[in-house]
XYZ file of C-alpha atoms in Angstrom:
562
model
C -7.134 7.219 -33.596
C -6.329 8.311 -36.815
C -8.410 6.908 -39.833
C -7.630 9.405 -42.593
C -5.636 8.866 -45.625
C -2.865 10.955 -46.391
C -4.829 13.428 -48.635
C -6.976 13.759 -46.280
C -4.879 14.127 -43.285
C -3.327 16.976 -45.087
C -6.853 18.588 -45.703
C -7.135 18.773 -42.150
C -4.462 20.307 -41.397
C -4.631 23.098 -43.789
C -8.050 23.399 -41.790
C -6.376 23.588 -38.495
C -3.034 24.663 -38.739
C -4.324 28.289 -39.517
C -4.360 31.448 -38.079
C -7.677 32.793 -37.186
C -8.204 36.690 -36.295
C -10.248 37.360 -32.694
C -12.346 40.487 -33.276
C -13.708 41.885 -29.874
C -15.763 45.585 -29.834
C -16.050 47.823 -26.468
C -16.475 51.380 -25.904
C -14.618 53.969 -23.719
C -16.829 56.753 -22.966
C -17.765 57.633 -26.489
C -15.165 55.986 -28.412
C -15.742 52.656 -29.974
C -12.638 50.423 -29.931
C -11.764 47.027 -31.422
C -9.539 44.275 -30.370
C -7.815 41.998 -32.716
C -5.959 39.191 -32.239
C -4.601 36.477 -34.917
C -4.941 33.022 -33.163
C -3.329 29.769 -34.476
C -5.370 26.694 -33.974
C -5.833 24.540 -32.224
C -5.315 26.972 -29.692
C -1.969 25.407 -27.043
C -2.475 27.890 -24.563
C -5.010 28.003 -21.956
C -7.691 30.953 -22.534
C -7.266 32.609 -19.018
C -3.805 32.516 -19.782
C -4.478 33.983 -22.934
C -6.928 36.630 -21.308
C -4.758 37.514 -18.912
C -2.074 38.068 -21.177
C -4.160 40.260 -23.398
C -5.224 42.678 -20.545
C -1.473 42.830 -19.518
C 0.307 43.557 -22.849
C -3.060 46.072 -24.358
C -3.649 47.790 -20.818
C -7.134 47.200 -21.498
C -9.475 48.608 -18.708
C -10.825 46.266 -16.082
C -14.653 46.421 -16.662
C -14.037 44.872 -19.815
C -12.505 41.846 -18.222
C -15.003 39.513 -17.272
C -16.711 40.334 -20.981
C -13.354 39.759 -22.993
C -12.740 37.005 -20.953
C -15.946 35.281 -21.895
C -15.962 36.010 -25.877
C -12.682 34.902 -26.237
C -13.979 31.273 -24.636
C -16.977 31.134 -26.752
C -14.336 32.201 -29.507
C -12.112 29.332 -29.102
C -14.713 27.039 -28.485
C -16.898 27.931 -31.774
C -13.707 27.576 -34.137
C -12.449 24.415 -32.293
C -15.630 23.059 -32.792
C -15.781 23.757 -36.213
C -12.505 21.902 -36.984
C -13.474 18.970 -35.390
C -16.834 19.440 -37.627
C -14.685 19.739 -41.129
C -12.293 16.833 -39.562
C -15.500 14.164 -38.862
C -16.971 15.428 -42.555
C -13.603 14.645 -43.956
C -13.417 11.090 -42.271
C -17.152 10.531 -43.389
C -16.144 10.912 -46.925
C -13.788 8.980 -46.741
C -15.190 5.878 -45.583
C -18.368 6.987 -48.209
C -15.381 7.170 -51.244
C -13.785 3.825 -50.316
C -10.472 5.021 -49.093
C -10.840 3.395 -45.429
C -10.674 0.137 -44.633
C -14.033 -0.158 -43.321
C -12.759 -3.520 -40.959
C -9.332 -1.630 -39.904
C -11.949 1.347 -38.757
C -14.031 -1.619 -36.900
C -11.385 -2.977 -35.406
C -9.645 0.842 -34.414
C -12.794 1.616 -33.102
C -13.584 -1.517 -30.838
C -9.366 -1.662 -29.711
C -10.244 2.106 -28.672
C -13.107 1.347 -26.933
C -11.589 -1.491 -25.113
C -8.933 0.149 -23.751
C -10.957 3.207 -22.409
C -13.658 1.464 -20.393
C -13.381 0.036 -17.695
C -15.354 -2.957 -17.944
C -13.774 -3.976 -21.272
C -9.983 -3.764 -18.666
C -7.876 -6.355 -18.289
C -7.991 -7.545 -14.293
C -5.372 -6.574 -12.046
C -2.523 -9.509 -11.224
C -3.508 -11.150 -8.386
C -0.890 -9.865 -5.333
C 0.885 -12.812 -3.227
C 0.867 -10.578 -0.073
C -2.806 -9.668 -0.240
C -3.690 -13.404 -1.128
C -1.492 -14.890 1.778
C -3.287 -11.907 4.581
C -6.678 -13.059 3.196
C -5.647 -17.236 3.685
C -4.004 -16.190 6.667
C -6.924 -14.319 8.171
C -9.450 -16.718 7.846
C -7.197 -19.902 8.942
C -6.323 -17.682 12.210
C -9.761 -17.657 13.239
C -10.343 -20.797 12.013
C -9.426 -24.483 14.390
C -6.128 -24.210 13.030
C -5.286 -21.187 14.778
C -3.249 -22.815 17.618
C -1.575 -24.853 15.183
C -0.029 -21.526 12.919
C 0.864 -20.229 16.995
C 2.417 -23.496 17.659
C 4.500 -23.432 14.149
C 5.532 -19.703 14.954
C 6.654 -21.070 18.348
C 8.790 -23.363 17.068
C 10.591 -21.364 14.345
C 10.848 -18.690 17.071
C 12.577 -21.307 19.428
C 14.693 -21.979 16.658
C 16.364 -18.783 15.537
C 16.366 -18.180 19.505
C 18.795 -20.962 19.645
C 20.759 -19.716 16.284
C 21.076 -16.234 18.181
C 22.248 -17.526 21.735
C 25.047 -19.736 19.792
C 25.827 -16.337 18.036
C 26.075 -14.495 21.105
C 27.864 -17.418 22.924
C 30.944 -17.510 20.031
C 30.997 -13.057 19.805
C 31.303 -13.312 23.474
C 34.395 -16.327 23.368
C 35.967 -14.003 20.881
C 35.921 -10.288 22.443
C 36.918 -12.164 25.816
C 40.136 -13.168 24.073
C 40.797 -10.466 22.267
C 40.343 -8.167 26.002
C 42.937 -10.954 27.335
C 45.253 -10.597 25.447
C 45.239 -6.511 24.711
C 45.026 -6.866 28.498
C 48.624 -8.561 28.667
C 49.853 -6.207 26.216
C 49.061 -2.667 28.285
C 50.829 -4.645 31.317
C 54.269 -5.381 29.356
C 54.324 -1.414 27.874
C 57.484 0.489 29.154
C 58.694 -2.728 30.745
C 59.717 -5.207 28.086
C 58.327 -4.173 25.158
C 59.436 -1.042 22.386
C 57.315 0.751 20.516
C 57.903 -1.476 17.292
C 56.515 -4.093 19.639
C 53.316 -1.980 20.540
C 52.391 -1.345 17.151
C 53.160 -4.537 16.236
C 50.651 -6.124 18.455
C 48.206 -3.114 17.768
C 48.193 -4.658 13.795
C 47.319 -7.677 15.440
C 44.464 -6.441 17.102
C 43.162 -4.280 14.236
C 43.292 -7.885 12.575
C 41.442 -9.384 15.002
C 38.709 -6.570 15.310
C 38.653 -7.964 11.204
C 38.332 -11.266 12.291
C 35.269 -10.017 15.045
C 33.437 -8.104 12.359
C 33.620 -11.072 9.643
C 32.566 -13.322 12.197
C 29.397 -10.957 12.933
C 28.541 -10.689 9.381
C 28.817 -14.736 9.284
C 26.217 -15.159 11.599
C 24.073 -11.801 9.986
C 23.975 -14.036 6.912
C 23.192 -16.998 8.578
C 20.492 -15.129 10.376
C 19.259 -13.683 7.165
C 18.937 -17.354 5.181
C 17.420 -19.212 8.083
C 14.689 -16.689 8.738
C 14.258 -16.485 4.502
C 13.886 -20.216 4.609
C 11.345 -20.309 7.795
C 9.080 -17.549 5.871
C 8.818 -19.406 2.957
C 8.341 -22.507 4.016
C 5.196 -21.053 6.551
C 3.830 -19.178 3.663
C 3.932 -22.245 1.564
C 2.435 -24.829 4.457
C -0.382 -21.844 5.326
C -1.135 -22.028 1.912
C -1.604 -25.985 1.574
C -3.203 -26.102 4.771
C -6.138 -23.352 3.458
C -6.028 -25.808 0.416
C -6.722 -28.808 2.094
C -9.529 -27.334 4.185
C -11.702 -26.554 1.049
C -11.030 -30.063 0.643
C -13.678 -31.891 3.107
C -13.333 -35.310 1.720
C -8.891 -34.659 2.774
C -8.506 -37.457 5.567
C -5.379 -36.430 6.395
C -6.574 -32.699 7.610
C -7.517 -33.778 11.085
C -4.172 -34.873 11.702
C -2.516 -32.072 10.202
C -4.283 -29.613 12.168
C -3.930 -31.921 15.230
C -2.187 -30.114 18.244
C 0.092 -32.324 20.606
C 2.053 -30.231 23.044
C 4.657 -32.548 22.923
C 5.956 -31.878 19.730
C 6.850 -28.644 20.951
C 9.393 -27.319 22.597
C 8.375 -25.702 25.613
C 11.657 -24.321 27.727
C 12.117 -21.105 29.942
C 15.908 -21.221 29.466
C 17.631 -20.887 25.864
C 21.638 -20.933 26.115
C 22.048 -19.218 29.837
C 19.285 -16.466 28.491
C 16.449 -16.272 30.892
C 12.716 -14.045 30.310
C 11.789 -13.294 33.314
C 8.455 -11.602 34.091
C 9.187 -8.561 36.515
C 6.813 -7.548 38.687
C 4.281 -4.923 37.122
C 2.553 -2.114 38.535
C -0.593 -1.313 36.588
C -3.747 1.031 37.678
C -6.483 1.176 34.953
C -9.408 3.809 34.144
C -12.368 3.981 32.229
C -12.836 7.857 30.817
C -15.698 9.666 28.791
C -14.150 12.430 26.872
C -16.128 14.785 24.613
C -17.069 18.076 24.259
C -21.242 17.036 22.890
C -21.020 13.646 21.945
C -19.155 11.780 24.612
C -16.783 9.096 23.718
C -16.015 6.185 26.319
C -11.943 5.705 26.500
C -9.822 3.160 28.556
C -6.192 4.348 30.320
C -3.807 2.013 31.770
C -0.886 3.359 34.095
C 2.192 0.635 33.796
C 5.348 0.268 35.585
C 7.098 -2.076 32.890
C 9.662 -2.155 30.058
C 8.488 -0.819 26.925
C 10.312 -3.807 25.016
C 7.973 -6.452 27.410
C 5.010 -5.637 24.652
C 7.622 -6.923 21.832
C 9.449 -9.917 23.146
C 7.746 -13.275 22.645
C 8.373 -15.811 26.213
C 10.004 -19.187 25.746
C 7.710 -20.561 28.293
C 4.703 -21.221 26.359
C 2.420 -21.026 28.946
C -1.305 -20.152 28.584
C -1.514 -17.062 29.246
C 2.109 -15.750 26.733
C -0.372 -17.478 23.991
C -3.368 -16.076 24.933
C -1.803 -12.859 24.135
C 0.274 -13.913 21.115
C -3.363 -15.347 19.995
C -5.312 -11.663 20.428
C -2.429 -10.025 18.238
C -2.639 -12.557 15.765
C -6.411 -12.233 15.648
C -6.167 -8.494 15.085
C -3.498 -8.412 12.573
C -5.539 -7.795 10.058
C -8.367 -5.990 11.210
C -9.154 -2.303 12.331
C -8.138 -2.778 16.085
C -4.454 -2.510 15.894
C -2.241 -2.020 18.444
C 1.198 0.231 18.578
C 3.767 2.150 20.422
C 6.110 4.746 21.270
C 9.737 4.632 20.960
C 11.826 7.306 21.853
C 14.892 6.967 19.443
C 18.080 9.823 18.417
C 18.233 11.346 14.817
C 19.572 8.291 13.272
C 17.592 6.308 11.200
C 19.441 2.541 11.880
C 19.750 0.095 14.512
C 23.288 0.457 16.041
C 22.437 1.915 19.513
C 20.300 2.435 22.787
C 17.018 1.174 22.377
C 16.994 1.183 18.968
C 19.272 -1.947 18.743
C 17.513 -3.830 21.397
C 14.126 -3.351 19.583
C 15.853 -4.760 16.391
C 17.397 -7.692 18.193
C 13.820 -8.507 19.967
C 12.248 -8.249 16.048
C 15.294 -10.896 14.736
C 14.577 -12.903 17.520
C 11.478 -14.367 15.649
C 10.614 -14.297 11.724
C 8.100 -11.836 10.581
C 6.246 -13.903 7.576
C 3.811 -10.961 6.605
C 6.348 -7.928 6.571
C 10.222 -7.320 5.646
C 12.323 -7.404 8.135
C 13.590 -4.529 9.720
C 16.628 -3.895 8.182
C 14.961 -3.798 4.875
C 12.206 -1.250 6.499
C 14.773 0.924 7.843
C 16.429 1.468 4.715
C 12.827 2.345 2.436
C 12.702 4.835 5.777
C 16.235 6.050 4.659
C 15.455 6.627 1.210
C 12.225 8.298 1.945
C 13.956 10.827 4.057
C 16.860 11.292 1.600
C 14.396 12.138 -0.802
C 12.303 14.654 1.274
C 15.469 16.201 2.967
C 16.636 17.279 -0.534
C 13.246 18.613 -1.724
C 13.213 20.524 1.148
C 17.052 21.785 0.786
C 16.290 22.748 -2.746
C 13.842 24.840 -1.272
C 15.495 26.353 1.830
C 18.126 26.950 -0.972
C 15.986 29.093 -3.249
C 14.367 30.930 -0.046
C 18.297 31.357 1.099
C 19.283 32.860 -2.774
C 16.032 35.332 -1.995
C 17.032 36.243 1.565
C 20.708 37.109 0.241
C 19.516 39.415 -2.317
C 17.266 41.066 0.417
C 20.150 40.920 2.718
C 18.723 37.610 4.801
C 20.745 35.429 6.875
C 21.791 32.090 5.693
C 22.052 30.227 8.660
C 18.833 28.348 8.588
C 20.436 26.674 5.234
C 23.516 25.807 6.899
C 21.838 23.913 9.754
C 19.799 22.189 7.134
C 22.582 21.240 5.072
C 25.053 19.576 8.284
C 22.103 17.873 9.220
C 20.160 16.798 6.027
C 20.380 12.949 6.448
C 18.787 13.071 9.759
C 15.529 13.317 11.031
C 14.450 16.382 13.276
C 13.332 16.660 16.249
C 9.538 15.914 16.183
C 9.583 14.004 13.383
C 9.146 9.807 13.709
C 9.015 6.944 10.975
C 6.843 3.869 11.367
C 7.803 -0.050 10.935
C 4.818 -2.960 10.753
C 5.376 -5.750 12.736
C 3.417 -9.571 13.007
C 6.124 -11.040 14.609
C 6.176 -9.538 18.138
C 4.503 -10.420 21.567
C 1.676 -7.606 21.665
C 2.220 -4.881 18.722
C 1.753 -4.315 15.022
C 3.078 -1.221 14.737
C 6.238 0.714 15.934
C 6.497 4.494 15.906
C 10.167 5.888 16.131
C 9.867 9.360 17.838
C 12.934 11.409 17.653
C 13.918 13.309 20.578
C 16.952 15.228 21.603
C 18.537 16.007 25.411
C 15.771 19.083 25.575
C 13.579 16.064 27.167
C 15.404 15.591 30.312
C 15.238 19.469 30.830
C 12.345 20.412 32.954
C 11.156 23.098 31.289
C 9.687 21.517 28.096
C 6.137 23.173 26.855
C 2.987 21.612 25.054
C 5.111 23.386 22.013
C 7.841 20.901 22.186
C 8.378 18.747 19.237
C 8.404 15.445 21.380
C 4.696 16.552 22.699
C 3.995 17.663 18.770
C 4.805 14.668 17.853
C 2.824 12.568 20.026
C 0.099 14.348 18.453
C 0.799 13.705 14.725
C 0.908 9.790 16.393
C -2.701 9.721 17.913
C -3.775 11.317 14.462
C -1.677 8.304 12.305
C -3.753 6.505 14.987
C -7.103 7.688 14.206
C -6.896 7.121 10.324
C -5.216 4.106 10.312
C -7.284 2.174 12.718
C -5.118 1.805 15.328
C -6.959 1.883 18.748
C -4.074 0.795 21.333
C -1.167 2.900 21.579
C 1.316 2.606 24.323
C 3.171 5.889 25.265
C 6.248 6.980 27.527
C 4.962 8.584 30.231
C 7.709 10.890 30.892
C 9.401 10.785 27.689
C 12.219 8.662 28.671
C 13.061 5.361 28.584
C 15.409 5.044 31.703
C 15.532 7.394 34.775
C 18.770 9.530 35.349
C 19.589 11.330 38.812
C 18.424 14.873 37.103
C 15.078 12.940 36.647
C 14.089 14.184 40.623
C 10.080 13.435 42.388
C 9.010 17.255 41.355
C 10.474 16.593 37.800
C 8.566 13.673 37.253
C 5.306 15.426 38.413
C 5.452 18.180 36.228
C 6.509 16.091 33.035
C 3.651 13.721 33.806
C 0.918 16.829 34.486
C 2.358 18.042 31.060
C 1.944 14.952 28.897
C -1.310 13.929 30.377
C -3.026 16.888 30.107
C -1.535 17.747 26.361
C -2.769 13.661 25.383
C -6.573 14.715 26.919
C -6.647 16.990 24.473
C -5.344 15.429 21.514
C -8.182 12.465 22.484
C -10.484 15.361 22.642
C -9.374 16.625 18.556
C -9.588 13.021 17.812
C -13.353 13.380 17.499
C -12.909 15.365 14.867
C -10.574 12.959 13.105
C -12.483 9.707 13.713
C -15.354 10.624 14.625
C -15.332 9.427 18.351
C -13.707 5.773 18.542
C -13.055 4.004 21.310
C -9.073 3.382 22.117
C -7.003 1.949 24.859
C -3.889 4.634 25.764
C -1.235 3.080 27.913
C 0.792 5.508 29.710
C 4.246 3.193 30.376
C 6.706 4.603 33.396
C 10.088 2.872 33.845
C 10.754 0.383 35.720
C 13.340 1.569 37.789
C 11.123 4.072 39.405
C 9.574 3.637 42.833
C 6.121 2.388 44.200
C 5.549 5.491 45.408
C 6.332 7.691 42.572
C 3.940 5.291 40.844
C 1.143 5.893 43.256
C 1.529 9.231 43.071
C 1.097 9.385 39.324
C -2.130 7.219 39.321
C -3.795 9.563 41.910
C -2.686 12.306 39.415
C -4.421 10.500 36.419
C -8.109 10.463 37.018
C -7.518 14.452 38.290
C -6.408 15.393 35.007
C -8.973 13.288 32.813
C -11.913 13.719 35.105
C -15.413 12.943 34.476
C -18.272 15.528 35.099
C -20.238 13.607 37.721
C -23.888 12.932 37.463
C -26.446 15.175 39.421
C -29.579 13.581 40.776
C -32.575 16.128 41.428
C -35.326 15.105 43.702
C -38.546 17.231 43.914
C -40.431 17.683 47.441
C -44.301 17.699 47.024
């Protein structure tokens, strides 16, 4: 804030702008030596910088340090201090001779003031997002709560539709297309040249054109529907919160009036049927702890890992009593999550990873972007922290070369520096599926379908940086592959299965052990998921293994005989 006039500004600074001679005394035996240094304040540089420097540059002897070290503070300080003396006599006169505008120094002062404390601050602009979760969280456990479920039901029926007439027109298409490349592989070497092959190969590089414009017709289509459902929720959960503050409204009971009718309630969308496969489930109730026991549930499924994502068309009682309990919890500290097991690309063009997507376009998330936009803040992030960390492998590497190192750790991290590792998983945030919020994306290479993994891999190391995102961000359901596969392969044998489930059960006992020491003992719900292609037996088998592994010490009653 500067106050001063001109002459006086320049006052100061001949004051300051000065150099100012450090005087410091010590003896060496019996030889009385002096230190002096000219210092030009105010003083830039840090004073154990400065110290350091001195003892560096003078070789002065160590049992002088801490003493040096301490009169050159009180040094600094004492002249610095009597600046800022000379500087407030200076403004003082000033203001005593007339030269300040005594309301311009009010009115410095009070803007100065203002601006530094924090009850004088401007409040924060409200956010949209946090003010829709807040009007969405109380109207979901409010009487309107089956009528948001019913609304979501609908637009979800809706885009259903929009994606089976998608799928219906792709599939038309590609079925031509095979036809008649089909015809084409018949007539080679009998009727037709090679200026006729590559003729007809133009043609169906044009068509594969025609197949991808057609798919990004429909993506855009996709893209504007879903836009227009989440705006138009957001906007009719808003009014609806509005009207209920409103008691004297007399249209509210009708608008929060459920009839069944109005919705569309079908098990069959364009020749795509959800059906409910049989499920094989074994639960347990554990107490884990090494002082302070902490009571944990475990659930042993046979089922898809996708079933806790997809939403039913059948809109039965029970599909909405679950849609209901995730709805309820969406904003709350009982969240629920899980495990999928994807490659080292960040996108959703393959495996499981495009089936997840497809289940998350199949209904509009109005609280989070979608997951195309998620995937690419994911991309960015690891752009940015894969060239950090070449930068440094790169410096490390420059090192190692003039110590004779090997770079072959930086050329590994350079081929693969736009992929995730091994290990390493990214998270998306869901409201739109069946029985989630969250989705963790664990990479994992072919190592997992070799037997001889250890509690060292990076797939088990990263299930234990999960139950730890877990603890600390309130998530207390997690669902986890069993065996670290999604789908069972003939390499995938009964002893094979044993030891990979011995391995993962024992290593997730005691990462729920640790996580007393991260939470400080919650209770969670861990769902171990096998596939479903694996037998009854198999299934058994693992459940007897289960309560082995986490057992419970058993009480001991004592009787006395008198």
């Amino acid at each position: 804030m500067e106050i001063l006039p001109k002459k006086m500004k320049k006052n100061r600074e001949r004051f300051c702008n000065r150099e100012r001679e450090f005087v410091y005394k010590f003896k060496v035996g019996n030889q009385c030596l002096e230190l002096r240094v000219p210092l030009r304040f105010p003083v830039q540089e840090n004073a154990s910088h400065l110290h350091g420097r001195l003892m560096l540059l003078h070789n002065l002897p160590c049992f002088i340090e801490k003493d040096l070290k301490e009169a050159l503070s009180q040094f600094i300080q004492e002249e610095s201090l009597r600046d800022y003396d000379r500087d407030a006599e200076a403004s003082l006169e000033a203001v005593k001779a007339g030269e300040v505008d005594l309301h311009q120094l009010a009115s410095t002062w009070a803007k100065a003031y203002a601006e530094t404390t924090l009850e004088h601050a401007r409040p924060e602009e409200p956010s949209w997002d946090e003010d829709f979760a807040d009007v969405y969280h109380g109207l979901i456990h409010s009487p309107a709560s089956e009528t948001l479920l019913n609304l979501e039901h609908n637009y979800f029926v809706s885009i259903s539709e929009l994606i089976g007439e998608r799928d219906v027109e792709l599939k038309k298409l590609r079925e031509r297309q095979g036809i008649e490349m089909e015809k084409v592989m018949q007539e080679l070497g009998k009727s037709l040249t090679d200026q006729d092959v590559n003729s007809l190969a133009a043609q169906h590089f044009e068509s594969q054109q025609v197949s991808e414009d057609l798919e990004n017709k429909w993506s855009n289509e996709l893209k504007q529907s879903t836009a227009i459902q989440k705006q138009e929720y957001q906007e009719w959960v808003i009014k609806l919160h509005q009207d209920l503050k409103n008691p004297n409204n007399s249209s509210l009971s009708e608008e929060i009036k459920v009839q069944p009718s109005q919705f569309r309630e079908s098990v069959e969308a364009n020749g795509r049927i959800y059906e409910e496969q049989r499920k094989l489930e074994e639960s347990f109730t554990i107490h884990l702890g090494a002082q302070l026991k902490t009571m944990h549930n475990l659930r042993l499924l046979r089922a898809d890992m996708l079933d806790f994502c997809k939403h039913k068309r059948n809109h039965r009682s029970g599909v909405k009593l679950h849609r209901l309990q995730t709805a309820l919890s969406l904003y709350s500290t009982s969240l629920c999550g899980l495990v999928l097991l994807v490659d080292n690309r960040i996108n959703s063009y393959s495996g499981i990873k495009r089936d997840f997507a497809t289940v998350c376009q199949e209904c509009t998330d109005f609280h989070f972007p979608r997951i195309e936009e998620q995937l690419e803040v994911v991309q960015q992030v690891v752009l940015y922290a894969r060239t950090q960390r070449r930068s440094k492998l790169k410096e490390s590497h420059d090192s190692g070369n003039r110590n004779g190192g090997s770079d072959d750790k930086t050329k590994n991290s350079d081929r693969n520096y736009l992929n995730i590792l091994p290990g390493e998983f990214y998270i998306t945030r869901h409201s739109n599926l069946s029985e989630i919020h969250v989705a963790f994306h664990l990479c994992v290479d072919d190592n997992v379908k070799s037997g001889n993994i250890t509690a060292r891999d990076p797939a088990i190391m990263g299930l234990r940086n999960i139950l730890k995102v877990c603890c600390t961000h309130d998530i207390t359901t997690i669902s986890i592959p069993l065996l670290l596969v999604h789908d069972m392969s003939e390499e995938m044998t009964i002893p094979w299965c044993l030891r990979r489930a011995e391995l993962v059960f024992k290593c997730v006992k005691g990462f729920m052990m640790e996580m007393a020491s991260w939470d400080g003992g919650v209770s969670r719900t861990v769902q171990f998921l096998v596939p479903q292609s694996i037998s009854e037996e198999m299934f058994y088998q693992l459940s007897n293994m289960l309560p082995q592994i986490f057992r419970v010490s058993s009480t001991l009653t004592l009787t006395s005989k008198h």
